[in-house]
Amino acid sequence: MRFAEAFRVALDALRANRLRSILTMLGVIIGVAAVVILVAIGSGAKAEVEKQVEGLGSNLILVVPGSLEIGGAPSASRLELTDVELLGRAVGDASAVATTVQSGELVRVGDKEVFTTINGTNETVVNVFDRPIARGRYISAADVDTRRRVAVLGSSSARKLFGDVDPIGRQVTIAGVRFRIIGTFVDVGSTFGVDRNAEIHVPVTSAQRLFGVERIDALAVKAPTIDSIPAIQKRILDALAEKYPGDKFSAVTQTQILGTIGQILGLLTLVLAAIAAISLLVGGVGVSNIMLVSVRERTREIGLRKALGARQRDILVQFLIEAVLLTSIGGLIGIALGVGASLAASALSPLPAEISWWSPLLAFGVSAAVGIFFGVAPARRAGRLDPVVALRTE
Amino acid sequence: MSEPAVEAIDVTRSYELEGGVVVNALRGVSLRIDTGEYAAIIGPSGSGKSTLMHLLGCLDRPTTGALRIAGTDVSSLDDTQLAQLRNETIGFVFQSFQLLPRISATANVAMPLVYRGTSRAERIERARTALESVGLGHRLDHRPTQLSGGEQQRVAIARALVSQPTLLLADEPTGNLDTQSGVDVMHLLEQLNTDHGVAVILVTHDHEVAARARRRIRIRDGLIESDDGAHSVADQSVAP
């Protein structure tokens, strides 16, 4: 029997039991759609994080107390402001070292208030990070030295507190202390719904007094070239080890951070896809079940076809095609649904979703394979039916 | 017309039921039916006539004995070759028509050709011709459910014809039909026999139907009880 004819017969049989075919497909549809959506969200999350980390600026070395491990307990910082100069000397360029001390505080203008991250920084931040200013200016060395109460607003904080009014030169109350606004940042977008535009930067010295702390949380060093990074990392760690004997510090690059995050998100994506694949498997069992029912129902048809000259193989191929059609049509619908849902998710919700070219292909391949795998047993049973017995079946 | 269409030599067929009970459905049947013959196999239910018909139709293999269909020894064939032999030399007409309800008369008739690898265009053409020859040229696209019993059986006959078999096996072809339709179907089978030289073997317990055949083979308890047209061939052993 020709393949095209077997295909036609199989399609015909599926059409004859339309509702049953659709219900059987549903298992595969849900499985495939789930794989596509979860992989899209996983790889979207990865891409988003990578974009954010890369967006910090290039050739960046982040210096934090303790060791940078996911799942490790955060270490109490013993870094202090003089370490900015220490690292400046170690690196040979004081303007390449930025610092931060952060705390969440209540910020008020008139009757409007927001709770947001106050980031105490120094004037080098604009050199080290990629954080362009929209209006006004950034914090200066003089601001840091004289503990001036000035602030640079992120775009969303500026909008929330001032609306359409130009905030430059106006007053804002941070944790009860008045600050003058000297600039606003360009919009940088959000990560997982966390708005980086809400940040408010103030001079690190003012922040320390405001928070009542002596420490700084972290330092960032910009290396002049990619090749100089390992040497600079070593110099930083040596300088810190000398000053704080017995304490552990980490100096990591974006690439190292990306590697760690990538590993974690990759694993997460894999786990999500595996969970979704289980539902695909369950869908396959459903297909197998329905194919067995179909073989039983059509026993007489099989007997007749055999009497008219169908070989065992003809019958087997016919039922196998039927099973593969069920799963691959289901697979295509599932892919369409999954891609649609992924696009909708990235457009309408803060979840980033990115369709990778391989996930729909893989999902389709797997669903067709599920059809073959779960179709073989019923199809073999059909092929082996004794025509005499089959024809007698009522 | 002396070529044997079917030759059975001391053929037996036994089944082992669950529990090891052996049923001897045929206990040694020798029979020769030539091309162009018109024979009826008659006998009460349980006599073994259905088993014989299944053997003659290559749907089954004998337990012992030799069975030659169109000159080929069936015992030497595997399932695939047996299917091919059925497809090329045997046409079936069943009591319950055995048409597929979802497809048109033409598609039903064309079905044997599908398993022969005939092109779609030729299948349709030959199915049409076959349907016209049984007087159903105006029912080509009807589905079996839209046809009367007599018409359905004529579609089934067209399907048996389309592969140009040398042997046509009809199992109670009039069993589900009213008298007039039954007479029409019998006329059609007789016409096929005389016009195309197809050997027709009827299995029936209707004596009127059997009476129309030129030869009657009576089966009882798995043996041939009487045969009013037996060939006196040398290799034909006589039933005990």
Coordinates of N, CA and C in Angstrom, one line a residue, chain B residues 12-129:
Chain B
T12 N -6.9 -31.2 6.3 CA -7.5 -31.2 7.6 C -7.2 -29.8 8.2
R13 N -8.1 -29.5 9.1 CA -7.9 -28.3 9.9 C -8.4 -28.5 11.3
S14 N -7.5 -28.4 12.3 CA -8.0 -28.6 13.7 C -7.5 -27.4 14.5
Y15 N -8.3 -27.1 15.4 CA -8.1 -26.0 16.3 C -7.9 -26.5 17.7
E16 N -6.9 -25.9 18.4 CA -6.8 -26.2 19.8 C -7.4 -25.1 20.7
L17 N -8.4 -25.5 21.4 CA -9.1 -24.6 22.2 C -8.3 -24.4 23.5
E18 N -8.7 -23.4 24.3 CA -8.1 -23.2 25.6 C -8.4 -24.4 26.5
G19 N -7.4 -24.9 27.1 CA -7.6 -26.1 27.9 C -7.2 -27.4 27.2
G20 N -6.7 -27.2 26.0 CA -6.1 -28.3 25.2 C -7.1 -29.1 24.5
V21 N -8.4 -28.8 24.4 CA -9.3 -29.5 23.7 C -9.1 -29.3 22.2
V22 N -9.0 -30.3 21.4 CA -8.7 -30.1 20.0 C -10.0 -30.4 19.2
V23 N -10.3 -29.4 18.3 CA -11.5 -29.5 17.5 C -11.1 -29.8 16.1
N24 N -11.6 -30.9 15.5 CA -11.3 -31.2 14.1 C -12.4 -30.7 13.2
A25 N -12.2 -29.5 12.7 CA -13.2 -28.9 11.9 C -13.3 -29.5 10.5
L26 N -12.1 -29.8 10.0 CA -12.1 -30.6 8.7 C -11.2 -31.8 8.9
R27 N -11.7 -32.9 8.5 CA -11.1 -34.2 8.8 C -10.5 -34.9 7.6
G28 N -10.2 -34.2 6.6 CA -9.7 -34.9 5.4 C -10.5 -34.6 4.2
V29 N -10.4 -33.5 3.6 CA -11.2 -33.1 2.4 C -10.3 -33.0 1.2
S30 N -10.8 -33.7 0.2 CA -10.1 -33.6 -1.1 C -11.1 -33.1 -2.1
L31 N -10.6 -32.2 -3.0 CA -11.6 -31.4 -3.8 C -10.8 -30.7 -4.9
R32 N -11.5 -30.7 -6.1 CA -10.8 -29.9 -7.1 C -11.9 -29.1 -7.8
I33 N -11.7 -27.8 -7.9 CA -12.7 -27.0 -8.6 C -11.9 -26.3 -9.7
D34 N -12.4 -26.4 -10.9 CA -11.7 -25.8 -12.1 C -12.1 -24.4 -12.3
T35 N -11.3 -23.7 -13.1 CA -11.6 -22.3 -13.5 C -12.9 -22.4 -14.3
G36 N -13.8 -21.5 -14.1 CA -15.1 -21.4 -14.8 C -16.1 -22.3 -14.2
E37 N -15.8 -23.0 -13.1 CA -16.9 -23.8 -12.5 C -17.8 -23.0 -11.6
Y38 N -18.9 -23.5 -11.3 CA -19.9 -22.8 -10.5 C -20.4 -23.9 -9.5
A39 N -19.9 -23.8 -8.2 CA -20.2 -24.8 -7.3 C -20.7 -24.2 -6.0
A40 N -21.6 -25.0 -5.3 CA -22.1 -24.6 -4.0 C -21.6 -25.6 -3.0
I41 N -21.1 -25.0 -1.9 CA -20.8 -25.9 -0.7 C -21.9 -25.7 0.2
I42 N -22.6 -26.9 0.5 CA -23.7 -26.8 1.4 C -23.5 -27.7 2.6
G43 N -24.2 -27.4 3.7 CA -24.0 -28.2 4.9 C -24.6 -27.5 6.1
P44 N -25.0 -28.2 7.1 CA -25.5 -27.6 8.3 C -24.4 -26.8 9.0
S45 N -24.8 -25.9 10.0 CA -23.8 -25.1 10.7 C -23.0 -26.1 11.6
G46 N -21.7 -25.8 11.6 CA -20.8 -26.7 12.4 C -20.3 -27.8 11.5
S47 N -20.7 -27.9 10.3 CA -20.2 -29.0 9.4 C -18.8 -28.8 8.9
G48 N -18.3 -27.6 9.1 CA -16.9 -27.3 8.6 C -16.9 -26.5 7.3
K49 N -18.1 -26.1 6.8 CA -18.1 -25.4 5.5 C -17.4 -24.0 5.6
S50 N -17.6 -23.4 6.7 CA -16.9 -22.1 6.8 C -15.4 -22.2 6.9
T51 N -15.0 -23.2 7.6 CA -13.5 -23.5 7.7 C -13.0 -23.8 6.3
L52 N -13.7 -24.6 5.5 CA -13.3 -24.9 4.2 C -13.2 -23.6 3.3
M53 N -14.2 -22.8 3.5 CA -14.2 -21.6 2.7 C -13.0 -20.7 3.1
H54 N -12.7 -20.6 4.4 CA -11.5 -19.8 4.8 C -10.2 -20.4 4.2
L55 N -10.2 -21.7 4.1 CA -9.0 -22.3 3.6 C -8.9 -22.0 2.1
L56 N -10.1 -22.1 1.4 CA -10.1 -21.9 -0.1 C -9.8 -20.4 -0.4
G57 N -10.1 -19.5 0.6 CA -9.9 -18.1 0.5 C -8.6 -17.6 0.9
C58 N -7.7 -18.6 1.3 CA -6.4 -18.3 1.8 C -6.4 -17.4 3.0
L59 N -7.4 -17.4 3.8 CA -7.5 -16.6 5.0 C -6.9 -17.5 6.1
D60 N -6.6 -18.7 5.8 CA -6.2 -19.7 6.8 C -5.4 -20.8 6.1
R61 N -4.6 -21.5 6.9 CA -3.8 -22.6 6.3 C -4.3 -23.9 6.9
P62 N -4.2 -25.0 6.0 CA -4.6 -26.3 6.5 C -3.6 -26.8 7.6
T63 N -4.1 -27.6 8.5 CA -3.2 -28.3 9.5 C -2.3 -29.3 8.8
T64 N -3.0 -30.2 8.0 CA -2.3 -31.1 7.2 C -2.9 -31.2 5.8
G65 N -2.2 -31.8 4.9 CA -2.8 -31.9 3.5 C -2.2 -30.8 2.7
A66 N -2.4 -31.0 1.4 CA -2.0 -30.0 0.4 C -3.1 -29.2 -0.1
L67 N -2.9 -27.9 -0.2 CA -3.9 -27.0 -0.8 C -3.2 -26.1 -1.8
R68 N -3.7 -26.2 -3.1 CA -3.2 -25.4 -4.1 C -4.2 -24.5 -4.6
I69 N -3.9 -23.2 -4.6 CA -4.8 -22.2 -5.1 C -4.1 -21.6 -6.4
A70 N -4.8 -21.6 -7.5 CA -4.3 -21.1 -8.7 C -2.8 -21.7 -9.0
G71 N -2.7 -22.9 -8.6 CA -1.4 -23.6 -8.9 C -0.3 -23.4 -7.9
T72 N -0.6 -22.6 -6.8 CA 0.4 -22.4 -5.8 C 0.1 -23.1 -4.6
D73 N 1.1 -23.8 -4.0 CA 0.9 -24.6 -2.8 C 0.9 -23.6 -1.6
V74 N -0.2 -23.5 -0.9 CA -0.4 -22.5 0.1 C 0.5 -22.7 1.3
S75 N 0.8 -23.9 1.6 CA 1.7 -24.2 2.8 C 3.1 -23.6 2.7
S76 N 3.5 -23.4 1.4 CA 4.8 -22.9 1.2 C 4.9 -21.3 1.3
L77 N 3.7 -20.7 1.5 CA 3.7 -19.2 1.5 C 3.7 -18.6 2.9
D78 N 4.4 -17.5 3.1 CA 4.3 -16.8 4.4 C 3.1 -15.9 4.3
D79 N 2.9 -15.2 5.4 CA 1.7 -14.3 5.5 C 1.6 -13.3 4.4
T80 N 2.8 -12.7 4.1 CA 2.8 -11.6 3.1 C 2.4 -12.2 1.7
Q81 N 3.0 -13.4 1.4 CA 2.7 -14.0 0.1 C 1.3 -14.4 0.0
L82 N 0.8 -14.9 1.2 CA -0.6 -15.3 1.2 C -1.6 -14.1 0.9
A83 N -1.2 -13.0 1.5 CA -2.0 -11.8 1.3 C -2.0 -11.4 -0.2
Q84 N -0.8 -11.5 -0.8 CA -0.7 -11.2 -2.2 C -1.5 -12.1 -3.0
L85 N -1.5 -13.4 -2.7 CA -2.3 -14.4 -3.4 C -3.8 -14.1 -3.3
R86 N -4.2 -13.7 -2.1 CA -5.6 -13.3 -1.9 C -6.0 -12.2 -2.8
N87 N -5.0 -11.2 -2.8 CA -5.3 -10.0 -3.5 C -5.4 -10.2 -5.0
E88 N -4.6 -11.1 -5.5 CA -4.5 -11.3 -7.0 C -5.5 -12.3 -7.5
T89 N -5.8 -13.3 -6.7 CA -6.6 -14.4 -7.3 C -8.0 -14.6 -6.7
I90 N -8.3 -14.0 -5.6 CA -9.5 -14.4 -4.9 C -10.4 -13.1 -4.7
G91 N -11.7 -13.3 -5.0 CA -12.6 -12.2 -4.7 C -13.6 -12.8 -3.6
F92 N -13.9 -11.9 -2.6 CA -14.8 -12.3 -1.6 C -16.1 -11.6 -1.6
V93 N -17.2 -12.3 -1.4 CA -18.5 -11.7 -1.2 C -19.0 -12.3 0.1
F94 N -19.3 -11.4 1.1 CA -19.7 -11.8 2.4 C -21.2 -11.7 2.6
Q95 N -21.7 -12.4 3.5 CA -23.2 -12.3 3.9 C -23.5 -10.9 4.3
S96 N -22.6 -10.3 5.2 CA -22.9 -9.0 5.7 C -22.3 -7.9 4.9
F97 N -22.0 -8.1 3.7 CA -21.5 -7.2 2.7 C -20.0 -6.7 3.0
Q98 N -19.8 -6.4 4.3 CA -18.5 -5.9 4.7 C -18.0 -4.7 3.9
L99 N -18.8 -3.7 3.8 CA -18.4 -2.5 3.2 C -18.0 -1.5 4.3
L100 N -17.1 -0.6 4.0 CA -16.7 0.4 5.0 C -17.7 1.6 4.9
P101 N -18.4 1.9 6.0 CA -19.5 2.8 5.9 C -19.1 4.3 5.6
R102 N -17.8 4.6 5.9 CA -17.4 6.0 5.8 C -17.0 6.5 4.4
I103 N -16.8 5.5 3.5 CA -16.3 5.9 2.2 C -17.2 5.5 1.1
S104 N -17.1 6.1 0.0 CA -18.0 6.0 -1.1 C -18.0 4.6 -1.7
A105 N -19.0 4.3 -2.5 CA -19.0 3.0 -3.2 C -17.8 2.8 -4.0
T106 N -17.4 3.8 -4.8 CA -16.2 3.7 -5.6 C -14.9 3.4 -4.8
A107 N -14.8 4.1 -3.6 CA -13.6 3.9 -2.8 C -13.6 2.5 -2.2
N108 N -14.8 2.0 -1.8 CA -14.9 0.6 -1.3 C -14.5 -0.4 -2.4
V109 N -15.0 -0.2 -3.6 CA -14.6 -1.1 -4.7 C -13.2 -1.1 -5.0
A110 N -12.6 0.1 -4.9 CA -11.2 0.3 -5.3 C -10.2 -0.3 -4.3
M111 N -10.7 -0.6 -3.1 CA -9.8 -1.0 -2.0 C -8.8 -2.1 -2.3
P112 N -9.2 -3.2 -3.0 CA -8.2 -4.3 -3.2 C -7.1 -3.8 -4.0
L113 N -7.3 -2.8 -4.9 CA -6.3 -2.3 -5.8 C -5.2 -1.5 -5.0
V114 N -5.7 -0.9 -3.9 CA -4.8 -0.1 -3.0 C -3.6 -1.0 -2.6
Y115 N -3.9 -2.3 -2.3 CA -2.9 -3.1 -1.8 C -2.1 -3.8 -2.9
R116 N -2.4 -3.4 -4.1 CA -1.6 -3.8 -5.3 C -0.7 -2.7 -5.8
G117 N -0.9 -1.5 -5.2 CA 0.0 -0.4 -5.6 C -0.5 0.2 -6.9
T118 N -1.8 0.0 -7.3 CA -2.3 0.6 -8.5 C -2.4 2.2 -8.2
S119 N -2.2 2.9 -9.3 CA -2.3 4.4 -9.1 C -3.7 4.8 -8.8
R120 N -3.9 5.9 -8.2 CA -5.2 6.4 -7.7 C -6.1 6.6 -8.9
A121 N -5.6 7.2 -10.0 CA -6.5 7.4 -11.1 C -7.0 6.1 -11.7
E122 N -6.1 5.1 -11.8 CA -6.5 3.9 -12.4 C -7.4 3.1 -11.5
R123 N -7.2 3.2 -10.2 CA -8.1 2.6 -9.2 C -9.5 3.1 -9.4
I124 N -9.7 4.4 -9.5 CA -11.0 5.0 -9.6 C -11.6 4.6 -10.9
E125 N -10.8 4.6 -12.0 CA -11.3 4.2 -13.3 C -11.8 2.8 -13.3
R126 N -11.0 1.9 -12.7 CA -11.4 0.4 -12.7 C -12.6 0.2 -11.8
A127 N -12.7 0.9 -10.6 CA -13.8 0.8 -9.7 C -15.1 1.2 -10.4
R128 N -15.0 2.3 -11.2 CA -16.2 2.8 -11.9 C -16.7 1.7 -12.9
T129 N -15.7 1.2 -13.6 CA -16.1 0.2 -14.6 C -16.8 -1.0 -13.9

